Coordinates of C-alpha atoms in Angstrom, one line a residue:
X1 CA -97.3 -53.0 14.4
X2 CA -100.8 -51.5 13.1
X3 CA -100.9 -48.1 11.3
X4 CA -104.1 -45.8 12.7
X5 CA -104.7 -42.6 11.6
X6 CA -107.2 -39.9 12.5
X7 CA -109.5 -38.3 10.4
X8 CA -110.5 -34.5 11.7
X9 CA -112.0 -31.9 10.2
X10 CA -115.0 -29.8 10.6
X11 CA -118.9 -31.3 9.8
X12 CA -119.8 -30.9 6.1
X13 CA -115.7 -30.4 5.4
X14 CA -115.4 -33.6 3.8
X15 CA -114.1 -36.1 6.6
X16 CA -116.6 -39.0 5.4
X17 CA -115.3 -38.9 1.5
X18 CA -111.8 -38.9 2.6
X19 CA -112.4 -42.3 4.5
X20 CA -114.2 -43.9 1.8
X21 CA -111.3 -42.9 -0.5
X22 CA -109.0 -44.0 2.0
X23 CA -110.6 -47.6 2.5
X24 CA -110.7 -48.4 -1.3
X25 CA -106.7 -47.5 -1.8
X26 CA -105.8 -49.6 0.9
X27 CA -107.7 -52.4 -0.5
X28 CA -106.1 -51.1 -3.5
X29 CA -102.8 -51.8 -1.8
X30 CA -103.6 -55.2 -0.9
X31 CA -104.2 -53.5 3.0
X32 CA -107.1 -54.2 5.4
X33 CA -108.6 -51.2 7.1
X34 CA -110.5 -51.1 10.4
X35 CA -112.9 -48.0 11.3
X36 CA -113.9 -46.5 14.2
X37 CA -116.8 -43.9 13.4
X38 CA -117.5 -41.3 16.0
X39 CA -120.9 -38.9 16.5
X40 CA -122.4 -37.2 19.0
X41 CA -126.0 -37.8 17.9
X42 CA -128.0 -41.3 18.1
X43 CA -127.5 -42.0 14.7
X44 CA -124.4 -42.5 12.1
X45 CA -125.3 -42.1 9.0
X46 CA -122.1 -42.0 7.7
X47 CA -121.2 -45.7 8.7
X48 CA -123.2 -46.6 4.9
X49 CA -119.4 -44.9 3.7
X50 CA -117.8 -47.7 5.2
X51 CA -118.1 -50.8 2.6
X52 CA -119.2 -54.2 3.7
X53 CA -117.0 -56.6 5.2
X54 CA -114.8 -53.7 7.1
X55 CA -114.5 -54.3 10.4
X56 CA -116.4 -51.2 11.9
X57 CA -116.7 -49.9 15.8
X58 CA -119.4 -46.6 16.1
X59 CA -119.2 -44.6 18.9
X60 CA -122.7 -42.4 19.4
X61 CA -123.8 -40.1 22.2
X62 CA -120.5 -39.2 23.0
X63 CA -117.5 -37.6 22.0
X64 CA -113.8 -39.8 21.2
X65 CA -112.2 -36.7 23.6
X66 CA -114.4 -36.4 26.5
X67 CA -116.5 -39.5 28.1
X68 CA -115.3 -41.2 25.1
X69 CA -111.7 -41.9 26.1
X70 CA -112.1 -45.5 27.5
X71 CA -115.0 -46.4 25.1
X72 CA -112.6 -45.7 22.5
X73 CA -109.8 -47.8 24.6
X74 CA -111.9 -50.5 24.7
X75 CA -113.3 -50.4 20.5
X76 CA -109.5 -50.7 19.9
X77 CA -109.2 -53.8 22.4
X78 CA -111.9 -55.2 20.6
X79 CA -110.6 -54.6 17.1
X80 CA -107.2 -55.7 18.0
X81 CA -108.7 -59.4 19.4
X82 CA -111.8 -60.1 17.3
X83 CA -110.8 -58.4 13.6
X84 CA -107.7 -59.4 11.1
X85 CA -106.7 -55.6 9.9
X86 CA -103.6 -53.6 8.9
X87 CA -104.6 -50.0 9.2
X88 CA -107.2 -48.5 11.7
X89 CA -108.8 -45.3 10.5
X90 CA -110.8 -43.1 13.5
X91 CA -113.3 -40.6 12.1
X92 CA -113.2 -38.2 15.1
X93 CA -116.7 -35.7 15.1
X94 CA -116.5 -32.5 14.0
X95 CA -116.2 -31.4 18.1
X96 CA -113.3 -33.3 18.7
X97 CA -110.2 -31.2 19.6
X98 CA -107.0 -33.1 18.2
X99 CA -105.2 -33.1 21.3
X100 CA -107.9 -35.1 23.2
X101 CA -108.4 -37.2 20.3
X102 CA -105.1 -38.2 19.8
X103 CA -105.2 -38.7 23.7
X104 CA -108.0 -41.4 23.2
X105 CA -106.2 -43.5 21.0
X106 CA -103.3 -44.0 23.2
X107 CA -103.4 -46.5 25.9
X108 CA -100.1 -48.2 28.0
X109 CA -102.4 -51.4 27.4
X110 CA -101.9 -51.8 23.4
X111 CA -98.9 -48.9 22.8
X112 CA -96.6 -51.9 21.6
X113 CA -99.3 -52.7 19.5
X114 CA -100.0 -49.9 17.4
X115 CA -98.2 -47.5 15.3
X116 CA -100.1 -43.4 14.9
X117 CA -99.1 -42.2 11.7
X118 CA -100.6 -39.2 12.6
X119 CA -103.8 -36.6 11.9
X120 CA -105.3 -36.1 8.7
X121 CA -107.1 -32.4 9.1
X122 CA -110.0 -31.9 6.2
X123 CA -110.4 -28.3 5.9
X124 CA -113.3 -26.5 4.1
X125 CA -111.8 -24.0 2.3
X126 CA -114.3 -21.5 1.7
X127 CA -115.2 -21.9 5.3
X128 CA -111.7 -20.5 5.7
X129 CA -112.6 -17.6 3.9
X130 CA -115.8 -16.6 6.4
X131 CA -113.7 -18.0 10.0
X132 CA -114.4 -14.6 11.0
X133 CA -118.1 -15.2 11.1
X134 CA -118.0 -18.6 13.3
X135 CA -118.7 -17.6 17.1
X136 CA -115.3 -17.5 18.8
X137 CA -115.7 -21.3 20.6
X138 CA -116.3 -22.5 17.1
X139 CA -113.8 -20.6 15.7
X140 CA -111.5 -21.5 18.2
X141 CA -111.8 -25.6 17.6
X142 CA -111.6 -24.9 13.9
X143 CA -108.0 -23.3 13.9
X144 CA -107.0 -25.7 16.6
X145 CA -108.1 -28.6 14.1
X146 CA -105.7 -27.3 12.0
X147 CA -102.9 -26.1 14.2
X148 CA -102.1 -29.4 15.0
X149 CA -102.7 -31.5 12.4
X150 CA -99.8 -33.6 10.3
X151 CA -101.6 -33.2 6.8
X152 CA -103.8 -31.0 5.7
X153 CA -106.9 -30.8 3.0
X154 CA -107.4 -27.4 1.8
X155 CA -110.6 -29.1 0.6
X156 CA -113.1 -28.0 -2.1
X157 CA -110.5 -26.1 -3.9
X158 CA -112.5 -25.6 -6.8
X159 CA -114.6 -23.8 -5.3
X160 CA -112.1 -20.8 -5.4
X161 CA -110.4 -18.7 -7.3
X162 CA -106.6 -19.0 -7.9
X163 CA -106.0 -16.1 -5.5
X164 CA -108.3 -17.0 -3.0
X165 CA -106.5 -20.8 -3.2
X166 CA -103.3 -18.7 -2.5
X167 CA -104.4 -16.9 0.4
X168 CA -106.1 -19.9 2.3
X169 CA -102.9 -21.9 1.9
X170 CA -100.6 -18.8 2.6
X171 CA -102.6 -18.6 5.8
X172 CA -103.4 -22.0 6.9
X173 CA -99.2 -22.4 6.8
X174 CA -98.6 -19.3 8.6
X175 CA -100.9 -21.2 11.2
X176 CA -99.3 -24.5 11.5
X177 CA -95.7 -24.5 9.5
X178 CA -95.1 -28.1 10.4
X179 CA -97.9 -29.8 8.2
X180 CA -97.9 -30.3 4.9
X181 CA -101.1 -28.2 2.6
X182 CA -102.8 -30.4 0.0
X183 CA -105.2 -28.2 -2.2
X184 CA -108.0 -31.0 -3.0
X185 CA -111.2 -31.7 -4.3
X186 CA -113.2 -34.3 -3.2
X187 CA -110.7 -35.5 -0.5
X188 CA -108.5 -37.1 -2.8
X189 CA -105.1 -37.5 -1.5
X190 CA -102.3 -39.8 -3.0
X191 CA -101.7 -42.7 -0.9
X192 CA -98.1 -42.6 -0.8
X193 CA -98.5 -39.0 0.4
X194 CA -100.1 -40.5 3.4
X195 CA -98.3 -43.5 3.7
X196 CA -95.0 -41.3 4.8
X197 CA -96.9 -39.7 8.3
X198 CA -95.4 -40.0 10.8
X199 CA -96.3 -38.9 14.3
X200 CA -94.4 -41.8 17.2
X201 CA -91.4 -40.7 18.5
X202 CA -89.0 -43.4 17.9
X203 CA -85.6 -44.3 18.4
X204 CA -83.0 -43.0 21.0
X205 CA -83.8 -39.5 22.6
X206 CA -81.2 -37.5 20.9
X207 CA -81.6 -34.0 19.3
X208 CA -83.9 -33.9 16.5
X209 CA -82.3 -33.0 12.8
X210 CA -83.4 -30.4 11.0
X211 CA -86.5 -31.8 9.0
X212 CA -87.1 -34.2 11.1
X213 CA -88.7 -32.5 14.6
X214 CA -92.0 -34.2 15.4
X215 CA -95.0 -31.3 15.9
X216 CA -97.8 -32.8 17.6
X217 CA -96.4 -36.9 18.6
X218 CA -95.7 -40.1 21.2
X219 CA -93.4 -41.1 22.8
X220 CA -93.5 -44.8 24.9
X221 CA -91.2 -44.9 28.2
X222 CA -90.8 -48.6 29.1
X223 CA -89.2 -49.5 32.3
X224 CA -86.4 -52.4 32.2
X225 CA -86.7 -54.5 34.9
X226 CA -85.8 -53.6 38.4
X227 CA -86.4 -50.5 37.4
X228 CA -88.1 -48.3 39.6
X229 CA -88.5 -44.9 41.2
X230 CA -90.3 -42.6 44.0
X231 CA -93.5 -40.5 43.2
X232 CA -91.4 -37.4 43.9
X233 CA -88.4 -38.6 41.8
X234 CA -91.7 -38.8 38.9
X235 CA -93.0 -35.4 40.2
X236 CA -89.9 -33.5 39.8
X237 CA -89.2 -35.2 36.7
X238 CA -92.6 -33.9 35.3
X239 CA -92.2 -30.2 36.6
X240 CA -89.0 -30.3 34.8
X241 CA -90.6 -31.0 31.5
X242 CA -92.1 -28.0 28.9
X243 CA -95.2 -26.8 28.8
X244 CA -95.9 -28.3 25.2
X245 CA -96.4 -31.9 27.3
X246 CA -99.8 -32.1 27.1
X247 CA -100.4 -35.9 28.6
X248 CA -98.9 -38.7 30.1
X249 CA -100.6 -42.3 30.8
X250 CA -99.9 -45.6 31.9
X251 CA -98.1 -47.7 34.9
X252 CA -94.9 -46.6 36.4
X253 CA -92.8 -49.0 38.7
X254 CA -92.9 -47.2 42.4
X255 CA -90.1 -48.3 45.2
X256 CA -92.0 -50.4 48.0
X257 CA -95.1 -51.5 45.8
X258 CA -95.1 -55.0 44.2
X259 CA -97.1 -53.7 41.2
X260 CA -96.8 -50.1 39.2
X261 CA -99.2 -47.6 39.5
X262 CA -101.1 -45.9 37.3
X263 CA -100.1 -42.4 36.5
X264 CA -101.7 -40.0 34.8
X265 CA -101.0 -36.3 33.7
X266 CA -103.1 -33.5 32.8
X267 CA -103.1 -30.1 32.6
X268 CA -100.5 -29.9 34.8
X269 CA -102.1 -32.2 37.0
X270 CA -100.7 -35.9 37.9
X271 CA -103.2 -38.6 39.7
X272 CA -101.7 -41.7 40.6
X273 CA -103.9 -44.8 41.8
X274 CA -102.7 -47.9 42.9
X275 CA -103.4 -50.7 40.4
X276 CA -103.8 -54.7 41.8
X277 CA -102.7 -56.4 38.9
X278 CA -99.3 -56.6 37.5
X279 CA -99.9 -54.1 34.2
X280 CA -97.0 -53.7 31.8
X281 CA -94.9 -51.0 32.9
X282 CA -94.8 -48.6 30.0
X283 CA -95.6 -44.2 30.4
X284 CA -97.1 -42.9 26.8
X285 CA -96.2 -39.7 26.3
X286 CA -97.8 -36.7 23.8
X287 CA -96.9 -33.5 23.2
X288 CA -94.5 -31.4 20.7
X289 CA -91.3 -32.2 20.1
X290 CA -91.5 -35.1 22.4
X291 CA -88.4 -36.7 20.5
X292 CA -85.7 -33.8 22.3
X293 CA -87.1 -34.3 26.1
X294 CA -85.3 -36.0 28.3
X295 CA -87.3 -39.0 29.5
X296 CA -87.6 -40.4 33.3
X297 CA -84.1 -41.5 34.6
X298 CA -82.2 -41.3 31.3
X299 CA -80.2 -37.6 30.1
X300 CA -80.8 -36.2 26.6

């Protein structure tokens, strides 16, 4: 399988330098990186980070969590067919919310494929300090960028003083007590800090050990063969479920149709719509904690 992680963080945090320092130590590591640069404007300047011979996908006009979902889909497709790599890093824009971004990655199509270590969070640390003065919607995105990250870069810690490095971590772990705080300048992070990420779900659903409970993570459901179900056994299955679910995609086997249907939940909200090929029958799922549910016709 293929590491990917994601690269958050607000603009101007740092994002860009952390990538270039993260391409040249897995080169360093004998490792070849992918990218997938996202923007919202017409232009990506910071593709020139990226160094020559990289395999590169940029996403412009649109964001990786909104319209962006099956562009990004489809860069990974490409990658995955045209381009010998061993890590995929995503630069999400400075508007994505983590969630949906992490939600863009995923796809029942390549989930065999691919291995999410997890989201790297570059915060501005000074920018900590004045939160207060962001409008509330910006505000809002910024703490959620850090709530649910699985590292995070208290970044340009020099610019502060040793108490005011104290407080910002103090604070930034009060918000999200799963992750990991890195004081850094410049990005830099040791590679074998980020080499232990982790953020798929793996093994048999049992209760999680203490240390080891997944925050924000995946989960793939496959379905055996012969293995199928009724929309409302599905339906009750997902109203039994927490509220920290946040999605579910891919192609569940239905009683009485010769090929599974695509499911899809949201919000709540499932949609299901009847597929006419025979898709691999596999459910991703992404939420917290998503190692301790019980999953679709199998007990905890």
């Amino acid at each position: 399988m293929k590491d990917v992680y994601l690269l958050s963080g607000f603009l101007g945090s740092g994002k860009t330098t952390l990538l270039a320092n993260f391409i040249g130590e897995l080169k360093a590591h004998g490792l070849k990186p992918a990218v997938i640069m996202n923007e919202l404007g017409e232009l990506n300047f910071d593709s020139q980070a990226v160094e020559e011979g990289v395999p590169l996908k940029e996403m412009l006009n649109g964001c990786i969590c909104c319209s962006g979902a099956e562009k990004t889909e489809a860069q990974v497709q490409s990658l995955l067919a045209e381009s010998d790599w061993d890590v995929l890093l995503i630069e999400t824009t400075g508007a994505a919310h983590p969630v949906e971004a992490l939600d863009a990655v995923y796809s029942p199509l390549f989930a065999n494929d691919l291995n999410i270590k997890g989201i790297i969070t570059v915060a501005d640390s000074k920018r900590w300090l004045h939160r207060n003065d962001m409008t509330p919607q910006t505000r809002s995105l910024f703490l959620e960028q850090i709530r649910h990250a699985h590292l995070i870069l208290a970044n340009k810690s020099d610019l502060l003083t040793p108490e005011e490095l104290a407080q910002v971590t103090f604070e930034m772990q009060n918000l999200n007590s799963h992750a990991p705080i890195l004081q850094t300048v410049n990005a830099n992070v040791p590679f074998t800090y980020i080499e232990r990420m982790r953020a798929t779900a793996t093994g048999d659903v049992q209760k999680a050990d203490l240390g080891h409970h997944l925050h924000l993570s995946s989960r793939l459901l496959h379905f055996g063969e012969g293995e199928s179900y009724t929309m409302e056994e599905v339906e009750d299955w997902v109203r039994s479920l927490p509220e920290t679910i946040y999605r579910m995609k891919g192609y569940v086997p239905i009683e009485g149709n010769s090929h599974p249907m695509l499911f899809q939940y949201a919000y709540g909200l499932t949609q299901w719509l009847p597929e006419y090929m025979k898709m691999e029958p596999n459910l991703v799922i992404i939420g917290d904690g998503v190692d301790q549910i019980p999953l679709l016709g199998r007990t905890m």
